[in-house]
CSV table of C-alpha atoms in Angstrom, one decimal:
chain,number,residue,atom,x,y,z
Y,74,UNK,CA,73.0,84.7,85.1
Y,75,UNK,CA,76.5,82.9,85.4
Y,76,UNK,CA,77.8,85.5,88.2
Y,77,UNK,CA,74.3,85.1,90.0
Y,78,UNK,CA,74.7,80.8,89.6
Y,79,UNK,CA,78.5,81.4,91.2
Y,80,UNK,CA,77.6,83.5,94.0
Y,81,UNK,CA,74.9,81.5,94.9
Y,82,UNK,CA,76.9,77.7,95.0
Y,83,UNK,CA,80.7,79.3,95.7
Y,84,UNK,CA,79.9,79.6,99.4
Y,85,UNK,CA,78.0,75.8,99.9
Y,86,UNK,CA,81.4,74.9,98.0
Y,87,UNK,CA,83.6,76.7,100.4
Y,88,UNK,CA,82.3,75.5,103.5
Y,89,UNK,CA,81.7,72.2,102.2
Y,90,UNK,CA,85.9,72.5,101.5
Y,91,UNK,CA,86.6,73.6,105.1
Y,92,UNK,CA,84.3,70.7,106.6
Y,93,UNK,CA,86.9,67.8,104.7
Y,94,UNK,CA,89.8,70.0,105.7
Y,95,UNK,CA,89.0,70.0,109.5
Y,96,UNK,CA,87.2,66.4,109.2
Y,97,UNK,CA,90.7,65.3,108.0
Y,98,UNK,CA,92.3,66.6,110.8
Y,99,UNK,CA,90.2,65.3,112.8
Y,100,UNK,CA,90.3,61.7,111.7
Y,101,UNK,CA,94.1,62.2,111.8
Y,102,UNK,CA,93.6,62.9,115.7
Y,103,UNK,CA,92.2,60.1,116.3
Y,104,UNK,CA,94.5,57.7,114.4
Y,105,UNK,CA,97.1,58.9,116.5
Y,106,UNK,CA,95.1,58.8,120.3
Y,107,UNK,CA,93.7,55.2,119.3
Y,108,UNK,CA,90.2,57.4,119.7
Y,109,UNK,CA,87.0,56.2,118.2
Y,110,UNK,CA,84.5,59.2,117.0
Y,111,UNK,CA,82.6,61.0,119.5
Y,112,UNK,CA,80.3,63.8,120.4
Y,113,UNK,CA,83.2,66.0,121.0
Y,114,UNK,CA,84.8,65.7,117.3
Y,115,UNK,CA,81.1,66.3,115.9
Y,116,UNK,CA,80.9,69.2,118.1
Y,117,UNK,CA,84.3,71.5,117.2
Y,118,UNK,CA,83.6,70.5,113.5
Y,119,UNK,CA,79.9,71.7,113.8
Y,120,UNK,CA,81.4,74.8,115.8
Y,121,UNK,CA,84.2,75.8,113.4
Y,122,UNK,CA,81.9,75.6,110.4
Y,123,UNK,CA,79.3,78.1,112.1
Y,124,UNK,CA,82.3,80.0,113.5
Y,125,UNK,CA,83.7,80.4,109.8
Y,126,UNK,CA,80.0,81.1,108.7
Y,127,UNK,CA,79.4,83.7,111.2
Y,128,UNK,CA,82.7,85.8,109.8
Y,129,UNK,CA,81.7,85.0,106.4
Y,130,UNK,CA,84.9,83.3,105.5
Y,131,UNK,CA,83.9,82.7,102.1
Y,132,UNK,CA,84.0,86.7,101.6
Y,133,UNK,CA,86.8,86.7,100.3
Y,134,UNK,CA,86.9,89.6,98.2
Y,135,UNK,CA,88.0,91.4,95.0
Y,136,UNK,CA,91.7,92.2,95.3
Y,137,UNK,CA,92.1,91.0,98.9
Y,138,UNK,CA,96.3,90.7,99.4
Y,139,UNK,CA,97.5,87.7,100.7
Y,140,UNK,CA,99.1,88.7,104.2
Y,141,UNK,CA,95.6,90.1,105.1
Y,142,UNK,CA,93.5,86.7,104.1
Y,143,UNK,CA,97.0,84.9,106.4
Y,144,UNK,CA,95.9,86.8,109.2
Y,145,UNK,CA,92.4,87.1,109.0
Y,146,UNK,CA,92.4,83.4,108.8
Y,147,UNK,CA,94.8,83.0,111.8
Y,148,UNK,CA,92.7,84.9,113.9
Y,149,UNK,CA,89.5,82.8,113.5
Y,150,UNK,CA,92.3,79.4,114.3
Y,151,UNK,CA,93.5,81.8,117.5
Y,152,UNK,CA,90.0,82.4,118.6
Y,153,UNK,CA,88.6,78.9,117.9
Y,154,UNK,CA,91.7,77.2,119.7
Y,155,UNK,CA,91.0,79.2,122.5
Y,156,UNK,CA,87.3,78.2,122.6
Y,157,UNK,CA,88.5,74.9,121.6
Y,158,UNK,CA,91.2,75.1,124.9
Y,159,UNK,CA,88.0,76.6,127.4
Y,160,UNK,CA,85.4,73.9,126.4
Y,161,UNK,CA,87.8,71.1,126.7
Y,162,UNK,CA,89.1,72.3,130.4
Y,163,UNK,CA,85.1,72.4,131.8
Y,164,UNK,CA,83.2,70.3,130.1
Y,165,UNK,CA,85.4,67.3,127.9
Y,166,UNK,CA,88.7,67.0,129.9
Y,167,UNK,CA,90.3,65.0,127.6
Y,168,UNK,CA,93.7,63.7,128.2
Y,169,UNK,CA,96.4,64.6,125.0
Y,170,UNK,CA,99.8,63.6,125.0
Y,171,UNK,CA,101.4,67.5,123.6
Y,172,UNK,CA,103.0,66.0,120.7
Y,173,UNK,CA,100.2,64.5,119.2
Y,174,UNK,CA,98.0,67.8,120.2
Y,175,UNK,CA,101.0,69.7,118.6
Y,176,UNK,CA,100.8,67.9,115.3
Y,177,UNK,CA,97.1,68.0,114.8
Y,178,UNK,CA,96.7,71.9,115.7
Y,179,UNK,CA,100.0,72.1,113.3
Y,180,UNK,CA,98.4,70.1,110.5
Y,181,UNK,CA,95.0,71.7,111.1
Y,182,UNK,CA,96.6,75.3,110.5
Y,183,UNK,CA,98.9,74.5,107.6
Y,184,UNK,CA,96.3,72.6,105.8
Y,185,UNK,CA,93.3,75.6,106.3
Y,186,UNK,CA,96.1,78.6,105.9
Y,187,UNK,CA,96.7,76.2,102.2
Y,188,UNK,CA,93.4,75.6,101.4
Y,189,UNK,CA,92.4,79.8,101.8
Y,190,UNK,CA,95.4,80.8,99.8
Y,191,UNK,CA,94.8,77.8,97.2
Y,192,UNK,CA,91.1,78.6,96.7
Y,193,UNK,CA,91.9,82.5,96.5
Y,194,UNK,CA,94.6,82.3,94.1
Y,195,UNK,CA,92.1,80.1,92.2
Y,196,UNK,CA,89.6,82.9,92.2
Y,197,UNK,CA,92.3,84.9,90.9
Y,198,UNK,CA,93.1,82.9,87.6
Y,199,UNK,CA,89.3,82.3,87.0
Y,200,UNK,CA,88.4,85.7,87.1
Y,201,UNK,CA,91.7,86.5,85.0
Y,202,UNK,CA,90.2,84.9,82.4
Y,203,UNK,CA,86.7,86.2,82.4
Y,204,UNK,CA,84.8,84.2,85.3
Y,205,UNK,CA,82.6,86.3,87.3
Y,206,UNK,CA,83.8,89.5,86.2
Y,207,UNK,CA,81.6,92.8,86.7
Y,208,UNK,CA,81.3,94.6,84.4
Y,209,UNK,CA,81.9,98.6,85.4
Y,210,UNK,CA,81.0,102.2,83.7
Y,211,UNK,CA,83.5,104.5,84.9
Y,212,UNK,CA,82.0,108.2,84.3
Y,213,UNK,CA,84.6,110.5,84.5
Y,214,UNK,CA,87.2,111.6,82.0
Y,215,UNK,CA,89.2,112.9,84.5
Y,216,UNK,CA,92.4,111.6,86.2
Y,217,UNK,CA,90.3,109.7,88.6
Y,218,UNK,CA,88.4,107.9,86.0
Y,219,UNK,CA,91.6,107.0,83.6
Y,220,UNK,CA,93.7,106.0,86.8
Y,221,UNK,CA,90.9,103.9,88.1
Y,222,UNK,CA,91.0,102.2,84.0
Y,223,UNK,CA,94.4,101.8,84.0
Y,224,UNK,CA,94.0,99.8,87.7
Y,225,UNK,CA,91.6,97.6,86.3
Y,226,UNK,CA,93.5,96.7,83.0
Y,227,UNK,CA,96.4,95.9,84.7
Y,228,UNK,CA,95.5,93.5,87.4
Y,229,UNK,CA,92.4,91.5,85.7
Y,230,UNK,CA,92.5,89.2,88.1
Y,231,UNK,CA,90.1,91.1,90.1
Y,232,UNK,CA,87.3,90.7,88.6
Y,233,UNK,CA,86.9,93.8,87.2
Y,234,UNK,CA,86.1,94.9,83.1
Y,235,UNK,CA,85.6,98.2,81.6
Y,236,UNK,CA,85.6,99.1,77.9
Y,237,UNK,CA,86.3,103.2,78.5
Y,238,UNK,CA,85.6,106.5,80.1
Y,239,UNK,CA,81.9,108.3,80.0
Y,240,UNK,CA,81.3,111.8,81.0
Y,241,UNK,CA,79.2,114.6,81.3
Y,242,UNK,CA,80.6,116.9,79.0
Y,243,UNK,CA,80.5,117.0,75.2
Y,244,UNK,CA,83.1,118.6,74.6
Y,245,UNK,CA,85.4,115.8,76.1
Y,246,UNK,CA,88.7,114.8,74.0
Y,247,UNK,CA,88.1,112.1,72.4
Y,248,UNK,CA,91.6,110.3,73.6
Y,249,UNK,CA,93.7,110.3,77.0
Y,250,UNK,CA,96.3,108.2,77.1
Y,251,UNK,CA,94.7,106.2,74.7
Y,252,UNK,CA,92.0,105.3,77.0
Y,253,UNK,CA,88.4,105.0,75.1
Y,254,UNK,CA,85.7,107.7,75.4
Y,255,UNK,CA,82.5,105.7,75.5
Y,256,UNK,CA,80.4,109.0,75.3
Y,257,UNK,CA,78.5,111.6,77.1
Y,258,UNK,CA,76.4,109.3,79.3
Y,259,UNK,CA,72.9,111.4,78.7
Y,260,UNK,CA,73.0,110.9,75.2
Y,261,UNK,CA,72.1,106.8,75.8
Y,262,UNK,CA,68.9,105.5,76.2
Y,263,UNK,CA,68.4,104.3,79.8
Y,264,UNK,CA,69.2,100.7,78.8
Y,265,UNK,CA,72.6,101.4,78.9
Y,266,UNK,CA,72.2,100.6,82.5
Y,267,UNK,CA,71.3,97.3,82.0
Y,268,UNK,CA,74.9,95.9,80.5
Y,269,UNK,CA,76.6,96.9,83.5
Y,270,UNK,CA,77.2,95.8,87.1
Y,271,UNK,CA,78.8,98.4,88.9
Y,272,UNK,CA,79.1,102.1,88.9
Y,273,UNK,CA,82.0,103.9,89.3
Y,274,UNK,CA,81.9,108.4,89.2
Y,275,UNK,CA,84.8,110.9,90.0
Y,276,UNK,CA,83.9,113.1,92.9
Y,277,UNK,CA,84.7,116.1,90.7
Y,278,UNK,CA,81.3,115.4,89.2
Y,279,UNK,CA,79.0,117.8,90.1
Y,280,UNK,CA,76.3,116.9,92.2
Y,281,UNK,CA,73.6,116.7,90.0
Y,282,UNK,CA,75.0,114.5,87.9
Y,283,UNK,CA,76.3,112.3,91.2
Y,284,UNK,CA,72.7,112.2,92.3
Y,285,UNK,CA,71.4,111.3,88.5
Y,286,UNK,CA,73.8,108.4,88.3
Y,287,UNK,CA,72.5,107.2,92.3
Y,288,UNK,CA,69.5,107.2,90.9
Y,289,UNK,CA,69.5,105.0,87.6
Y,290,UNK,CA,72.0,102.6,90.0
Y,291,UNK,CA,68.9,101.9,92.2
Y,292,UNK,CA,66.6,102.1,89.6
Y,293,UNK,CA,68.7,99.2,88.1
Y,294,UNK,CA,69.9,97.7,91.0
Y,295,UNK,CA,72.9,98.1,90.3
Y,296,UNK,CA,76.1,99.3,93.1
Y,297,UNK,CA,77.4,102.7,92.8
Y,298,UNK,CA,80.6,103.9,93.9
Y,299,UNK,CA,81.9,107.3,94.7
Y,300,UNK,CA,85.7,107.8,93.3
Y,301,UNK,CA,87.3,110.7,96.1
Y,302,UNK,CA,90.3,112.7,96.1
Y,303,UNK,CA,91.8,110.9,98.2
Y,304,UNK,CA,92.3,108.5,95.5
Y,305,UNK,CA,96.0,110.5,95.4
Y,306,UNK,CA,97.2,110.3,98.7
Y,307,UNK,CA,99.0,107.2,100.0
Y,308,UNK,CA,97.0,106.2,102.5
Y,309,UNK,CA,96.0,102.4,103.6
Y,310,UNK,CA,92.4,102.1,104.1
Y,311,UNK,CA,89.2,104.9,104.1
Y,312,UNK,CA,86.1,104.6,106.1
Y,313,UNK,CA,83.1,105.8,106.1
Y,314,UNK,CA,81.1,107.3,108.8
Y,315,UNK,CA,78.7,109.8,109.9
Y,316,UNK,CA,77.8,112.0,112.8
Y,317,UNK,CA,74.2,112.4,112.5
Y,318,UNK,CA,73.3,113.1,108.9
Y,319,UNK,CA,76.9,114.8,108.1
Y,320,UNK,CA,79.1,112.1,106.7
Y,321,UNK,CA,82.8,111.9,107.3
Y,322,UNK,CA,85.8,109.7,105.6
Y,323,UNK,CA,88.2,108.2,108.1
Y,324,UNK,CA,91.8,107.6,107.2
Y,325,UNK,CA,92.7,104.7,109.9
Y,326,UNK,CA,91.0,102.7,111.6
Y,327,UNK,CA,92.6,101.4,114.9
Y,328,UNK,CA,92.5,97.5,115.5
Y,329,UNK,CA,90.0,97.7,118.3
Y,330,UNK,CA,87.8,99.3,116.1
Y,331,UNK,CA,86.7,95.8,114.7
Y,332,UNK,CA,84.6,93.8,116.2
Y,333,UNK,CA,86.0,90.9,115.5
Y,334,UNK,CA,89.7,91.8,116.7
Y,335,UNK,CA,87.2,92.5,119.9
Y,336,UNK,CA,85.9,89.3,120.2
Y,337,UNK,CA,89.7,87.9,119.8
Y,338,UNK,CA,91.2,90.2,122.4
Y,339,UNK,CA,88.3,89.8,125.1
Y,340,UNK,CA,88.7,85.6,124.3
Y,341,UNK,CA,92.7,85.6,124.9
Y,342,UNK,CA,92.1,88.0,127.8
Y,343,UNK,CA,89.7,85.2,129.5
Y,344,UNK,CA,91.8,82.1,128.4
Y,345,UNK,CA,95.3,84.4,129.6
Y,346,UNK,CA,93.5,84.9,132.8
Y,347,UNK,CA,92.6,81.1,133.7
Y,348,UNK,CA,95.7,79.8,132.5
Y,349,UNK,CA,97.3,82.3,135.3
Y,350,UNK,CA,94.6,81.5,137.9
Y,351,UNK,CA,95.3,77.5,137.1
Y,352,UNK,CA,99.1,77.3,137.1
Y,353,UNK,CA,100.4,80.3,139.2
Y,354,UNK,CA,97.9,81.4,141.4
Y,355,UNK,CA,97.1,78.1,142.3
Y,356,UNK,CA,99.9,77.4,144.3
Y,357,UNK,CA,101.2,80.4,144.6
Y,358,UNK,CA,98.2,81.7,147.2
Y,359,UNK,CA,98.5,79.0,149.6
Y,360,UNK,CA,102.4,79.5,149.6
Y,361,UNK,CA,101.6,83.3,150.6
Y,362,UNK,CA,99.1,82.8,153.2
Y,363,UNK,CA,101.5,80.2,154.6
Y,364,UNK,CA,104.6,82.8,155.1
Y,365,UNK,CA,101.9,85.6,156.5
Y,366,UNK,CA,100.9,82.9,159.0
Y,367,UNK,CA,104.3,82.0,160.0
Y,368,UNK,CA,105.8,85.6,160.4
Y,369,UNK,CA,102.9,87.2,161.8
Y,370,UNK,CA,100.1,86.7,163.8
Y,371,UNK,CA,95.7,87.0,163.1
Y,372,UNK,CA,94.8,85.6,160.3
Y,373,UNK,CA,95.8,85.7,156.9
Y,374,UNK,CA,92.7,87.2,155.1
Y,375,UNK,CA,91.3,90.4,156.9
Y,376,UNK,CA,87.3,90.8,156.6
């Protein structure tokens, strides 16, 4: 009941965090243009908060490191500067002196990149000590099963709680590296299910018992994870995918392969390409034409 309370109010709380961080700045904008509040400041608040709602900022994640949630939430300031930048140029065409534009964006970074990293490492320490922890059965007394243990014992700060190893096999040492052996996970009754949150099974399982444990996870709605070999290999990231009904597992993933970093590319691509058009092209055109017109003769554009 408690985990279902937090996920339910963390997010209103998050986004109702970001709306005084970027209010702040805002106010701060206008202290220093003499500026009184207008549609535009409503505006870029009201479009950075659906922005930040759109990429589910408030995702944060289980064991997210901090130089990924730095750039993840430099990217959504890169992209909405750059929106920010566009909309101003067409539509607002507001006058800043640089300096005071420099110190807000400045402020408006340093104080979101803080607040991210303050509310993360907050999540950290209250999940350290037991606040919205899942709970996990780990079946599999296997290396995959005691390595995954020892991960979650030593950084409890993700969330994470498990109180030993099941397994499929009776005749299972009781001990590995003094890591408890909950059981052989047949011989419970099916309510065993219900003190957990999470599933976690080695691949080494056989599939029939992978397929039994799929089945009592959505029987008891509960998320089930798959444990692979790769677990030993030093490799960054897996994915998922599938061609047609054979699935596959993916060891990069290239940075266009996001949508987001997409979005971001095709966004400074556009803003790149006016910027050009505005300050180079602008003069630099007529200059041309002129010298064609002077050292040769027709006309300067031919049709």
């Amino acid at each position: 009941m408690a985990k279902t309370r937090f996920n339910t109010y963390f997010p209103f709380l998050y986004y109702i965090g970001e709306f005084f961080v970027i209010l702040f700045c805002s106010n701060l904008m206008l202290y220093l243009t003499f500026s009184v509040w207008s549609v535009y400041n409503s505006f870029f608040i009201a479009f950075w908060l659906v922005m930040s709602l759109s990429f589910r900022s408030h995702v944060l994640g289980r064991g997210i490191e901090y130089i990924s949630l730095v750039k993840s939430t430099l990217k959504s300031l890169f992209f909405f500067s750059g929106i920010v930048a566009i909309i101003n140029l067409f539509f607002f065409n507001f006058q800043f002196q640089l300096s005071t534009l420099g110190i807000a964006i400045t402020l408006f970074y340093f104080l979101m990149l803080c607040y991210r990293l303050c509310l993360n490492l907050i999540l950290e320490r209250y999940r350290a000590f037991g606040g919205n922890i899942l709970k996990c059965m780990i079946v599999g007394y296997n290396s995959h099963g005691v390595q995954l243990y020892d991960e979650l014992l030593k950084f409890p700060e993700f969330g994470y709680r498990s109180y030993g190893l099941f397994t499929f096999d009776s005749k299972a040492r009781k001990k590995i590296n003094n890591i408890p052996f909950q059981g052989k996970i047949t011989d419970f009754d099916d309510s065993i299910f219900r003190k957990y949150d999470i599933i976690f099974f080695s691949e080494k399982l056989s599939f029939k018992n992978q397929d039994y444990l799929v089945q009592k996870a959505d029987e008891y709605n509960l998320k089930v994870n798959s444990i692979p070999d790769l677990v030993n290999y030093d490799v960054k990231n897996f994915f998922i995918s599938k061609i047609s009904s054979v699935p596959y597992i993916s060891i990069n993933k290239l940075p266009l392969d996001n949508f987001y970093n997409q979005i971001l590319k095709r966004s400074f691509d556009i803003v790149f390409s006016l910027l050009v058009c505005i300050f180079f092209l602008s003069w630099m055109i007529p200059i041309v034409g002129l010298l064609i017109k002077i050292s040769s003769k027709g006309p300067v554009f031919f049709i």
